[in-house]
Coordinates of N, CA, C and O in Angstrom, one line a residue:
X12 N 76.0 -98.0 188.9 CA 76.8 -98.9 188.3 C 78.2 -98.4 188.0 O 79.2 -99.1 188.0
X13 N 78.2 -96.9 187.7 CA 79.4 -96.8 187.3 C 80.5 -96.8 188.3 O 81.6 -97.2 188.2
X14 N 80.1 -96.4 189.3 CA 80.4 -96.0 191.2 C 80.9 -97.6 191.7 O 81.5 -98.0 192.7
X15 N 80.3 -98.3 190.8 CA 81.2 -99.7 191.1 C 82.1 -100.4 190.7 O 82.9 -101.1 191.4
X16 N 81.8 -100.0 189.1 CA 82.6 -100.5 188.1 C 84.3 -99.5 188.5 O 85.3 -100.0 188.0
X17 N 84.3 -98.7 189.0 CA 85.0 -97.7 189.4 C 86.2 -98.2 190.7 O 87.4 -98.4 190.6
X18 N 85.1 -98.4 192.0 CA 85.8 -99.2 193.0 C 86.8 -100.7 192.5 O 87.9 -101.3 192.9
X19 N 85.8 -100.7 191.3 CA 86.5 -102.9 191.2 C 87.7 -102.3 190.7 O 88.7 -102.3 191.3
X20 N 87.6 -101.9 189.7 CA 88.8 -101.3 188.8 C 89.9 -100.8 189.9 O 91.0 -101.4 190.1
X21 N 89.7 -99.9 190.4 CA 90.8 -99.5 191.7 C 91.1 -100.4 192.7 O 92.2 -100.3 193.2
X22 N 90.4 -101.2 192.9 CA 91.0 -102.6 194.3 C 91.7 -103.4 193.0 O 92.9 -103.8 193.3
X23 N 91.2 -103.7 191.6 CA 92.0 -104.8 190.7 C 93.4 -104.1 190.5 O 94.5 -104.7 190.8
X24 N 93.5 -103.1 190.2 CA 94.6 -101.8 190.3 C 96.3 -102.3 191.4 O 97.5 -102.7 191.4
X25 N 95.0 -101.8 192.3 CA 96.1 -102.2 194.0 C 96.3 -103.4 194.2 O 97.3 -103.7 194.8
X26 N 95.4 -104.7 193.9 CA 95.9 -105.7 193.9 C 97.5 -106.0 192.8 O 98.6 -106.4 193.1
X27 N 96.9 -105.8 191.2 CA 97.9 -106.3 190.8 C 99.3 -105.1 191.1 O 100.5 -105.4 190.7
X28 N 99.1 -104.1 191.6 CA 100.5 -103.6 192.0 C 100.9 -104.6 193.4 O 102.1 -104.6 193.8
X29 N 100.3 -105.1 193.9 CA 100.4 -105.5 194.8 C 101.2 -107.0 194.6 O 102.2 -107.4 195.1
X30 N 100.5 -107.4 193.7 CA 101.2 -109.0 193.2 C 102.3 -108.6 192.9 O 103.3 -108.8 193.6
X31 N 102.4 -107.9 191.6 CA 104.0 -107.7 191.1 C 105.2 -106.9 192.2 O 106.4 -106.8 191.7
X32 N 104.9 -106.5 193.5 CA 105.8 -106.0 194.3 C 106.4 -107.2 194.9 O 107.6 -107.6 194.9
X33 N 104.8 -107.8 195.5 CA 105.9 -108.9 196.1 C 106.2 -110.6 195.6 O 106.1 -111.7 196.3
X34 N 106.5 -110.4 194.2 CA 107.2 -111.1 193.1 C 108.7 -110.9 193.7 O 109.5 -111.8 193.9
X35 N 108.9 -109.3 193.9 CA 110.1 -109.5 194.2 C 111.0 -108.7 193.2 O 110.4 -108.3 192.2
X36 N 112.0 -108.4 193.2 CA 113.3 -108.2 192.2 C 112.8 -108.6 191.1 O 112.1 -109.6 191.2
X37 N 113.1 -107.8 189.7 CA 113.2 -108.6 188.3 C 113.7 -109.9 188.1 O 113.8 -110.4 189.3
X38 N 114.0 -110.7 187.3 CA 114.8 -111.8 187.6 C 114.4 -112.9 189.0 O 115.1 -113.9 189.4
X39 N 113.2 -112.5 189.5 CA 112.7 -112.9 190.6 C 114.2 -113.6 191.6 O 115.4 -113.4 191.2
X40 N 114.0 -114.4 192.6 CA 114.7 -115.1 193.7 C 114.5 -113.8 194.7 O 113.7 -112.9 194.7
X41 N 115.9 -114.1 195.5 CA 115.9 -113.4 196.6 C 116.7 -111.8 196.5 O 117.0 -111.1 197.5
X42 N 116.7 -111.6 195.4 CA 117.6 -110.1 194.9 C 118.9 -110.4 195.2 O 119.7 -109.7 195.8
X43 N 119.3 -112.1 194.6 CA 120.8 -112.4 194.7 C 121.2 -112.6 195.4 O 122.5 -112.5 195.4
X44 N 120.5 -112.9 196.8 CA 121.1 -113.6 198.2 C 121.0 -114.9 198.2 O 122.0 -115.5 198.6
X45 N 120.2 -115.4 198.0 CA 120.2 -117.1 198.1 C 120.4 -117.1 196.6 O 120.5 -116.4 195.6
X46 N 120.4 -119.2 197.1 CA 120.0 -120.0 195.5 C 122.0 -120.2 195.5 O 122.8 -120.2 194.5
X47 N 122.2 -120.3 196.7 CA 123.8 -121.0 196.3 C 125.0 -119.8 196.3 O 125.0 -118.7 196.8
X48 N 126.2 -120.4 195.5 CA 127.4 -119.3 196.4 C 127.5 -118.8 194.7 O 126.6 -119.1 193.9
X49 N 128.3 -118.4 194.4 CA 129.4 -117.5 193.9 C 129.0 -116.3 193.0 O 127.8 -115.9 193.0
X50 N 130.1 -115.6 192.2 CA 130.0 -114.2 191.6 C 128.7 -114.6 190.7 O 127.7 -113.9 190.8
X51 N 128.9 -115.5 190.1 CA 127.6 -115.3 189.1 C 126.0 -114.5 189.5 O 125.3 -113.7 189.0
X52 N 126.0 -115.2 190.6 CA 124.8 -115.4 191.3 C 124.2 -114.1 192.2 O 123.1 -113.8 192.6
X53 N 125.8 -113.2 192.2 CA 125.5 -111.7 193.5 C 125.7 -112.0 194.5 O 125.6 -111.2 195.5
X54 N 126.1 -114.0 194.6 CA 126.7 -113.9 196.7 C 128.2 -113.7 196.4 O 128.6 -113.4 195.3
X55 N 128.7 -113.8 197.3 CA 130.2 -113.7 198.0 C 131.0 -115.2 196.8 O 131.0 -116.4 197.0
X56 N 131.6 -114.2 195.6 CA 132.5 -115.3 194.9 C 133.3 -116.8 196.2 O 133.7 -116.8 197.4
X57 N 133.2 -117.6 195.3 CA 133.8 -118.7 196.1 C 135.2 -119.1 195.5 O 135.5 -119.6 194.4
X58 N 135.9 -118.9 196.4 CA 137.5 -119.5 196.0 C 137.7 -120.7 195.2 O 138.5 -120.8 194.3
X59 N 137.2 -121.4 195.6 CA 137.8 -123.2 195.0 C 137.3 -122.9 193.3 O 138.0 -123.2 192.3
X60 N 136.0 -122.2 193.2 CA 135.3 -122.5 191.9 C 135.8 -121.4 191.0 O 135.7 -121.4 189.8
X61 N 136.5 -120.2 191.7 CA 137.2 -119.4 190.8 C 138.8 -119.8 190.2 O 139.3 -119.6 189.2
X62 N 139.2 -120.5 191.6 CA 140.3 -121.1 191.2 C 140.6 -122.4 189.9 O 141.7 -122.6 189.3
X63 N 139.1 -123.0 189.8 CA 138.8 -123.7 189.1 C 138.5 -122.9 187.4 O 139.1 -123.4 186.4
X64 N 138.0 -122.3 187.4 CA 137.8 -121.7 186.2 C 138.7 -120.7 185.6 O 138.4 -120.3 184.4
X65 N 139.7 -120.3 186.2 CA 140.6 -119.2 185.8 C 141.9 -120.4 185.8 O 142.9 -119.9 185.3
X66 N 142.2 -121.7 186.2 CA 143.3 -122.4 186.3 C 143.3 -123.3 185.5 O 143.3 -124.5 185.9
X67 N 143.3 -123.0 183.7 CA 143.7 -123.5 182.5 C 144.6 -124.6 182.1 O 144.5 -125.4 181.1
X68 N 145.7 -124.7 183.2 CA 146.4 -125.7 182.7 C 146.8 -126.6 184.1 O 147.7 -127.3 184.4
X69 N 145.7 -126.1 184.7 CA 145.0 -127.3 186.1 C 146.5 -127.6 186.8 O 146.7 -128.8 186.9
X70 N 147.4 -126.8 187.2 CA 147.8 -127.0 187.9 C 147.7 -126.7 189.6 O 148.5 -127.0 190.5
X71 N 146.8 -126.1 189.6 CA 146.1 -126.1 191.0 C 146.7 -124.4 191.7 O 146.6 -124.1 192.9
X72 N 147.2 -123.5 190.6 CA 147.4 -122.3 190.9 C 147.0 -121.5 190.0 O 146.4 -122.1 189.2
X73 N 147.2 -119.9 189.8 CA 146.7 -118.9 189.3 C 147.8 -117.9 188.8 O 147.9 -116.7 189.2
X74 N 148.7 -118.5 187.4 CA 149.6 -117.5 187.5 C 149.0 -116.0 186.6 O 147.9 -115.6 186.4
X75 N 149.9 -115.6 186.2 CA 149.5 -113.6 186.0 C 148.9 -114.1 184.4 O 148.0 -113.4 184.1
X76 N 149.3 -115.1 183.4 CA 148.0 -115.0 182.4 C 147.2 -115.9 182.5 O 146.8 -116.1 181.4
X77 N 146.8 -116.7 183.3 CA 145.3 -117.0 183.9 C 144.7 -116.0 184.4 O 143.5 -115.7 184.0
X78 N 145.2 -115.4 185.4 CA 144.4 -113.8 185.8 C 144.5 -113.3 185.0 O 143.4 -112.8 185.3
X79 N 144.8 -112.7 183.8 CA 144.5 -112.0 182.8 C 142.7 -112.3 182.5 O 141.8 -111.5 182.4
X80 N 142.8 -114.2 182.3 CA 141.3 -114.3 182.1 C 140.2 -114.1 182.8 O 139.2 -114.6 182.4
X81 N 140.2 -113.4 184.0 CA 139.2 -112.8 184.8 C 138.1 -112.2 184.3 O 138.4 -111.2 183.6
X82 N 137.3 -112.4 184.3 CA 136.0 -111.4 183.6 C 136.2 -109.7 184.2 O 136.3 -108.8 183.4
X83 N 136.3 -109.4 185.4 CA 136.3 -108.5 186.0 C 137.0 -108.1 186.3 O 136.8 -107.1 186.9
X84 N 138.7 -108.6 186.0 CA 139.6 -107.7 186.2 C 140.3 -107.7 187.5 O 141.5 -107.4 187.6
X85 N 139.7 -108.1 188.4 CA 140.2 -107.9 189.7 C 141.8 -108.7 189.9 O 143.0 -108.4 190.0
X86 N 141.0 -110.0 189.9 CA 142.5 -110.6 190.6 C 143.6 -110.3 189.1 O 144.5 -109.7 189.6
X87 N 143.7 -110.4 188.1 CA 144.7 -109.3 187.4 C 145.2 -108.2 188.0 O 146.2 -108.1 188.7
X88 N 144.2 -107.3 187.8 CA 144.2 -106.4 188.7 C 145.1 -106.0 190.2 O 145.9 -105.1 190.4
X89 N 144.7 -107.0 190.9 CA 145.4 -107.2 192.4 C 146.4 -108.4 192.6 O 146.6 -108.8 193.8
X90 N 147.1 -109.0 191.6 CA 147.1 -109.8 191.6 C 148.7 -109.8 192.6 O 148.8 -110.9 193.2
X91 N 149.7 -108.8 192.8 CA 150.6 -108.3 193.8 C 150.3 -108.6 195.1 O 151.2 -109.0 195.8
X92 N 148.9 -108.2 195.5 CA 148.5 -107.8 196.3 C 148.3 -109.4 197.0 O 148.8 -109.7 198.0
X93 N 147.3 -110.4 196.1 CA 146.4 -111.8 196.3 C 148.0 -112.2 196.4 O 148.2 -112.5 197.6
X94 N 148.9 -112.3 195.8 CA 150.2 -113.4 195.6 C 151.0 -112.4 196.9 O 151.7 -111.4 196.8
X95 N 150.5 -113.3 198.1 CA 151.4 -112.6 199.3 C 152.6 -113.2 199.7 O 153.5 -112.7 200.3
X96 N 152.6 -114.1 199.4 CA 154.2 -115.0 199.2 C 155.3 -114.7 198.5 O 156.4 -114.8 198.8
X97 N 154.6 -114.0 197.0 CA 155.5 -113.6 196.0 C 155.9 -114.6 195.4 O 157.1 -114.6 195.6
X98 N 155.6 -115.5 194.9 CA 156.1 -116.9 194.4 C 155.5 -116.6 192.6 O 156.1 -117.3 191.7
X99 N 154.6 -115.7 192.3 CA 154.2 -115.0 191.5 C 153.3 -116.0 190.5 O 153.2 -116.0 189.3
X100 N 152.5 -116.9 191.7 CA 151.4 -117.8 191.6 C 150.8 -117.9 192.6 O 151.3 -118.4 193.6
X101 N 149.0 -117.2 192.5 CA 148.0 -117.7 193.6 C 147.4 -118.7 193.6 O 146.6 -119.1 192.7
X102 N 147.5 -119.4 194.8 CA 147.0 -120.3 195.6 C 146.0 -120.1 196.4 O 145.7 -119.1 197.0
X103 N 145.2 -121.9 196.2 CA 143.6 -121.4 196.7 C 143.8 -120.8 198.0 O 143.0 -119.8 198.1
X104 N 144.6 -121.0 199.1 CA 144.5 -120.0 200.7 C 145.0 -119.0 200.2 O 144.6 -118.2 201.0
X105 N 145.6 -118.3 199.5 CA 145.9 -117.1 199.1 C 144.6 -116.5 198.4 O 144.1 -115.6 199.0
X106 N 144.0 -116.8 197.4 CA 142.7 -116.7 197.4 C 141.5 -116.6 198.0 O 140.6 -115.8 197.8
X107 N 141.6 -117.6 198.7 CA 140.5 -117.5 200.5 C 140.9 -116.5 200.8 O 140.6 -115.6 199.9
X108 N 141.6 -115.9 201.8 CA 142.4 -114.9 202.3 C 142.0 -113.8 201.5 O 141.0 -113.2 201.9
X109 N 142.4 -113.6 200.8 CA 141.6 -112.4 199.9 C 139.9 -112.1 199.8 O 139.2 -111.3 200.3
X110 N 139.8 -113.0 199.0 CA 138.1 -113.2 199.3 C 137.8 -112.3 200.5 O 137.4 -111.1 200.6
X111 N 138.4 -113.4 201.7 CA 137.5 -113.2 203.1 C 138.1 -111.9 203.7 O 137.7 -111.5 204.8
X112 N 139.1 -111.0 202.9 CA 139.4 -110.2 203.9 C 140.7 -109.8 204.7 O 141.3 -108.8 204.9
X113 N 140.7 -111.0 205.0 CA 141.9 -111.5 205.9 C 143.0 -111.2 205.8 O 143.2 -110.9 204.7
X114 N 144.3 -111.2 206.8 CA 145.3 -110.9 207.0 C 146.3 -111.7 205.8 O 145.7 -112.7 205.4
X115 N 147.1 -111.5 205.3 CA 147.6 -112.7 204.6 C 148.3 -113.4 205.4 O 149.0 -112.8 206.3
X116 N 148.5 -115.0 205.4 CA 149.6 -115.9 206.6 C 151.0 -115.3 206.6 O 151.6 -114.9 207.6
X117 N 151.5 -115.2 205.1 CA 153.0 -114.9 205.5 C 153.6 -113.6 204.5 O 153.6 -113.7 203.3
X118 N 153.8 -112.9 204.9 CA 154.5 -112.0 204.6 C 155.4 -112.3 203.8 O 155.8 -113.5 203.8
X119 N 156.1 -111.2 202.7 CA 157.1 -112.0 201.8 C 157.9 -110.4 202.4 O 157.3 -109.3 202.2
X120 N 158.7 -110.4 202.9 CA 159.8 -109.4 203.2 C 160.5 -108.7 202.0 O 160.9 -107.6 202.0
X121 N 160.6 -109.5 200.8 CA 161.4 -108.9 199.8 C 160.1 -108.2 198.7 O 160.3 -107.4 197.7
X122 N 159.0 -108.5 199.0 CA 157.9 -108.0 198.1 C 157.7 -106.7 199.1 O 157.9 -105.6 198.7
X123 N 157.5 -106.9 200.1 CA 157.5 -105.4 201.0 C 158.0 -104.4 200.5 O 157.5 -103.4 200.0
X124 N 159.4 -104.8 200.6 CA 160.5 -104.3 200.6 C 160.6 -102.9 199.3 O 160.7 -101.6 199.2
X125 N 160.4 -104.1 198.5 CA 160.5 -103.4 196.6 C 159.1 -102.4 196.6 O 159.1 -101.3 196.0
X126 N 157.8 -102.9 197.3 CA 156.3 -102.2 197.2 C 156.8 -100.5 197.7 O 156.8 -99.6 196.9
X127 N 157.2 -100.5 199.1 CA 157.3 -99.6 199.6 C 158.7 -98.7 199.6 O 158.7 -97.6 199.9
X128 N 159.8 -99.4 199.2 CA 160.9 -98.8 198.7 C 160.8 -97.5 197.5 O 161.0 -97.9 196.4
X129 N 160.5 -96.3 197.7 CA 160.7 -95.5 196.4 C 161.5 -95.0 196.1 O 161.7 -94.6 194.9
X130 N 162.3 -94.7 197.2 CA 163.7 -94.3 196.4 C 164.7 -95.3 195.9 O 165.7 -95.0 195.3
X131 N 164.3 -96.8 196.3 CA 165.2 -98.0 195.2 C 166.6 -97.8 196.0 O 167.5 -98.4 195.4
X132 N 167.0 -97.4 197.1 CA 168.0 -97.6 197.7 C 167.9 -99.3 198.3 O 169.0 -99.9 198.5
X133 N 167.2 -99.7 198.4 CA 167.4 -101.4 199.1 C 166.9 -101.5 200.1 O 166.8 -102.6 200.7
X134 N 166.2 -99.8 200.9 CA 166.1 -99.8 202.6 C 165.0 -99.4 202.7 O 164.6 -99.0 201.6
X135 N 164.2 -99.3 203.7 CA 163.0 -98.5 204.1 C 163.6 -97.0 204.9 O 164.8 -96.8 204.9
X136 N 163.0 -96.4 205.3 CA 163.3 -95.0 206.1 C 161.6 -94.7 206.7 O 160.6 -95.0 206.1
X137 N 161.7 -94.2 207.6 CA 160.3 -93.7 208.2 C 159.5 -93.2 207.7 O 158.4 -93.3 208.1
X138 N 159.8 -92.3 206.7 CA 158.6 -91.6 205.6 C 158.3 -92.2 204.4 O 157.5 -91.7 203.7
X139 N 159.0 -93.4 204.1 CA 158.7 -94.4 203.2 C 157.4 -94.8 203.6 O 156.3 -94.6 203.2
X140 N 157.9 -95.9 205.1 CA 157.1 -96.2 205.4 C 155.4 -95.3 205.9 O 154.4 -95.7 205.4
X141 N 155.6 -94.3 206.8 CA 154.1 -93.5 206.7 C 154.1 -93.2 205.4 O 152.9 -93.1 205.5
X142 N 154.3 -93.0 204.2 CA 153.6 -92.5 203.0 C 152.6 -93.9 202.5 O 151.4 -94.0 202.2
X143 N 153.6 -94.7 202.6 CA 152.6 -96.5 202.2 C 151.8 -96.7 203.3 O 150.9 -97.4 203.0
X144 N 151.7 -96.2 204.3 CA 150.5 -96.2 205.4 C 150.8 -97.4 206.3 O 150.1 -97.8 207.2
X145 N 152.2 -98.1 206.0 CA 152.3 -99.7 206.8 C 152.6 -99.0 208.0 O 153.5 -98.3 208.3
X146 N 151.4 -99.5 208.8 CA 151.1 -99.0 210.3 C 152.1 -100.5 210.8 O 153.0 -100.3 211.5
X147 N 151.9 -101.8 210.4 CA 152.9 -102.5 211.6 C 154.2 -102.0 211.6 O 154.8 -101.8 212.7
X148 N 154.7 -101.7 210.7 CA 156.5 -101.4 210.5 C 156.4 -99.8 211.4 O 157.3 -99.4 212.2
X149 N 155.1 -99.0 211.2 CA 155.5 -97.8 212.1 C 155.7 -97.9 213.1 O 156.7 -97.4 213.6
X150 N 154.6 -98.8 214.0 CA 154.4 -99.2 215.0 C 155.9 -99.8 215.6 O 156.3 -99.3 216.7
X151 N 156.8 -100.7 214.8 CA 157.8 -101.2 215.6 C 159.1 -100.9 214.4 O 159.8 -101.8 213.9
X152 N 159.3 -99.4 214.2 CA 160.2 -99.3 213.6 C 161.6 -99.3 214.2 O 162.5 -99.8 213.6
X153 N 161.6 -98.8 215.4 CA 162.6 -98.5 216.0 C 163.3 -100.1 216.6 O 164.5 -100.4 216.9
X154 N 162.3 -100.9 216.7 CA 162.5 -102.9 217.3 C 163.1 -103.4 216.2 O 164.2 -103.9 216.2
X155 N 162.0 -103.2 214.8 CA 163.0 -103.6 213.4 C 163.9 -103.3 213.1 O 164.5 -104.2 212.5
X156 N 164.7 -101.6 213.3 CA 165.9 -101.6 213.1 C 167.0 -102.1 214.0 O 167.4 -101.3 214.9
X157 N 167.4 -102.9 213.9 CA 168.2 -103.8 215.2 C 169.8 -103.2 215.0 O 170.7 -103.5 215.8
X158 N 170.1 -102.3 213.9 CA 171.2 -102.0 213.6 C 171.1 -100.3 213.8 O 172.1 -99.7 213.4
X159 N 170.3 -99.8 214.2 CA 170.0 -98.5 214.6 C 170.2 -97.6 213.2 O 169.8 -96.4 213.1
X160 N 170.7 -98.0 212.3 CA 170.9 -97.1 210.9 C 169.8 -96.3 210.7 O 170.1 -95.5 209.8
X161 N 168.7 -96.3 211.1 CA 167.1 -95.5 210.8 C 166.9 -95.9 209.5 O 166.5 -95.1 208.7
X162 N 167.2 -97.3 208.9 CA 166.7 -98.0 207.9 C 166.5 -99.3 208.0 O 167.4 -100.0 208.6
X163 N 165.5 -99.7 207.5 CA 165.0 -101.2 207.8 C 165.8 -102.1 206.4 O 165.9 -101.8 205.2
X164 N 166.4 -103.3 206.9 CA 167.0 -103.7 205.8 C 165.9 -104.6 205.4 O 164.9 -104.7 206.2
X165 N 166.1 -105.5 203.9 CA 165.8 -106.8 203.5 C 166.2 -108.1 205.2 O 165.3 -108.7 205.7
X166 N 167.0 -108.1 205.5 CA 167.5 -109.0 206.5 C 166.7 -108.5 208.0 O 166.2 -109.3 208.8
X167 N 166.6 -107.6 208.2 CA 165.7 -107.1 209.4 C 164.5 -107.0 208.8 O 164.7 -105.8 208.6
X168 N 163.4 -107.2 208.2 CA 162.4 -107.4 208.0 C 162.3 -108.7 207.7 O 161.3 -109.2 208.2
X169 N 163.1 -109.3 207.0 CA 163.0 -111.1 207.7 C 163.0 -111.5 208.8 O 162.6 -112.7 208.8
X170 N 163.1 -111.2 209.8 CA 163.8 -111.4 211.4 C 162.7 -110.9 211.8 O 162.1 -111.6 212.7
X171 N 162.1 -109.5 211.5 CA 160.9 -109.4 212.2 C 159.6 -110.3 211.8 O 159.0 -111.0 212.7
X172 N 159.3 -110.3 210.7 CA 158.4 -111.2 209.9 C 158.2 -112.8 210.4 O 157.3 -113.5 210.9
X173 N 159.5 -113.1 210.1 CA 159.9 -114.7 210.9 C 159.6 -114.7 212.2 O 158.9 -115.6 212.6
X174 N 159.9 -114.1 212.8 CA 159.7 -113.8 214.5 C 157.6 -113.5 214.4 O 156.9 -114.4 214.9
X175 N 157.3 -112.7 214.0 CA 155.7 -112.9 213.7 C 155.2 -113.6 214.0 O 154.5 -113.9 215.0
X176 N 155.7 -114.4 212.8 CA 154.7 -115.6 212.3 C 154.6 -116.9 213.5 O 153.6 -117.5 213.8
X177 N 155.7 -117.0 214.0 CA 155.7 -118.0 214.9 C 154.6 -118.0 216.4 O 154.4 -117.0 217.0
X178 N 154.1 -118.8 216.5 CA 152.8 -119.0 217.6 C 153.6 -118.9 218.9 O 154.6 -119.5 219.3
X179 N 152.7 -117.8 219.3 CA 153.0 -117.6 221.0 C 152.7 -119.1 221.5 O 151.8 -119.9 221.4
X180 N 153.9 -119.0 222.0 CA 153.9 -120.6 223.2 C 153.4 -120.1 224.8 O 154.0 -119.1 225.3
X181 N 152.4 -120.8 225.4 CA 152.2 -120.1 226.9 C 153.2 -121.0 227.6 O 153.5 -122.2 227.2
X182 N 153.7 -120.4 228.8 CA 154.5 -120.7 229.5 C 153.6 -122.1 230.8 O 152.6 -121.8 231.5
X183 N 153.9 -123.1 230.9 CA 153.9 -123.5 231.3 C 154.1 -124.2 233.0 O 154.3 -125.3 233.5
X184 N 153.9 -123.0 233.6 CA 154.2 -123.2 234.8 C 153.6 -123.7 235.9 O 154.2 -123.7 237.0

């Protein structure tokens, strides 16, 4: 009897470790992958609904004390970084864009400018730029300076930027 009472006890054992594993995560669900989108939840925050709750006086942007109210600090935090226009209010595609990663659409030439300027002369120089790591401007420093001075102005970094942005036209022949 005891040689049994022994076995049951050990299979009742491995079963209930067995139930409670695959319960899953504390808090059961999917360990925060499903069950819908945003930060609350552990998926991938959603733009519209942060822009929604951090935008107080509903005007459909995010200026620097709305980001202040962030739980987490971030877009405060980055908020230079998310405001790629420099208009010094983010907007939900400026916010998408971030979220996802992504490139920002437009460049602000005069926010560049001031980021990676450290000596406050008004210009870029080549070791400005490799120290900030901006690989496009390395890449076409010598095309951006159109004035050959070995300094990138405010006005030549508009002209390149502007020139960017515009969509390759295929030739039509």
């Amino acid at each position: 009897m005891k040689h049994n009472l022994k076995t049951v006890l050990t299979l009742f054992s491995m079963l209930l470790c067995f139930s409670v594993f695959a319960q899953g995560p504390p808090g059961g669900g999917q360990g925060g992958r499903g069950g819908g989108k945003g930060e609350d939840r552990g998926g991938k925050p959603d733009a519209s609904e942060i822009l929604s709750k951090l935008d107080t006086n509903k005007d459909k942007v995010i200026d620097k004390d709305e980001a202040a109210n962030d739980k987490r600090g971030k877009i405060a935090e980055d908020f230079d970084v998310i405001d790629t226009n420099g208009d010094e209010v983010i907007d939900l595609d400026e916010l998408k864009a971030s979220l996802d990663g992504k490139k920002p659409k437009k460049i602000s030439a005069k926010k560049l400018l001031k980021e990676v300027d450290d000596n406050g002369d008004g210009t870029l120089n080549e070791l400005e730029v490799a120290v900030k790591k901006k690989l496009e401007l390395m890449d076409h420093f010598s095309e951006i300076d159109t004035n050959s001075d070995g300094e990138l102005d405010l006005e030549e970094l508009k002209t390149f930027y502007d020139n960017q942005e515009q969509p390759k036209r295929k030739n039509k022949d």
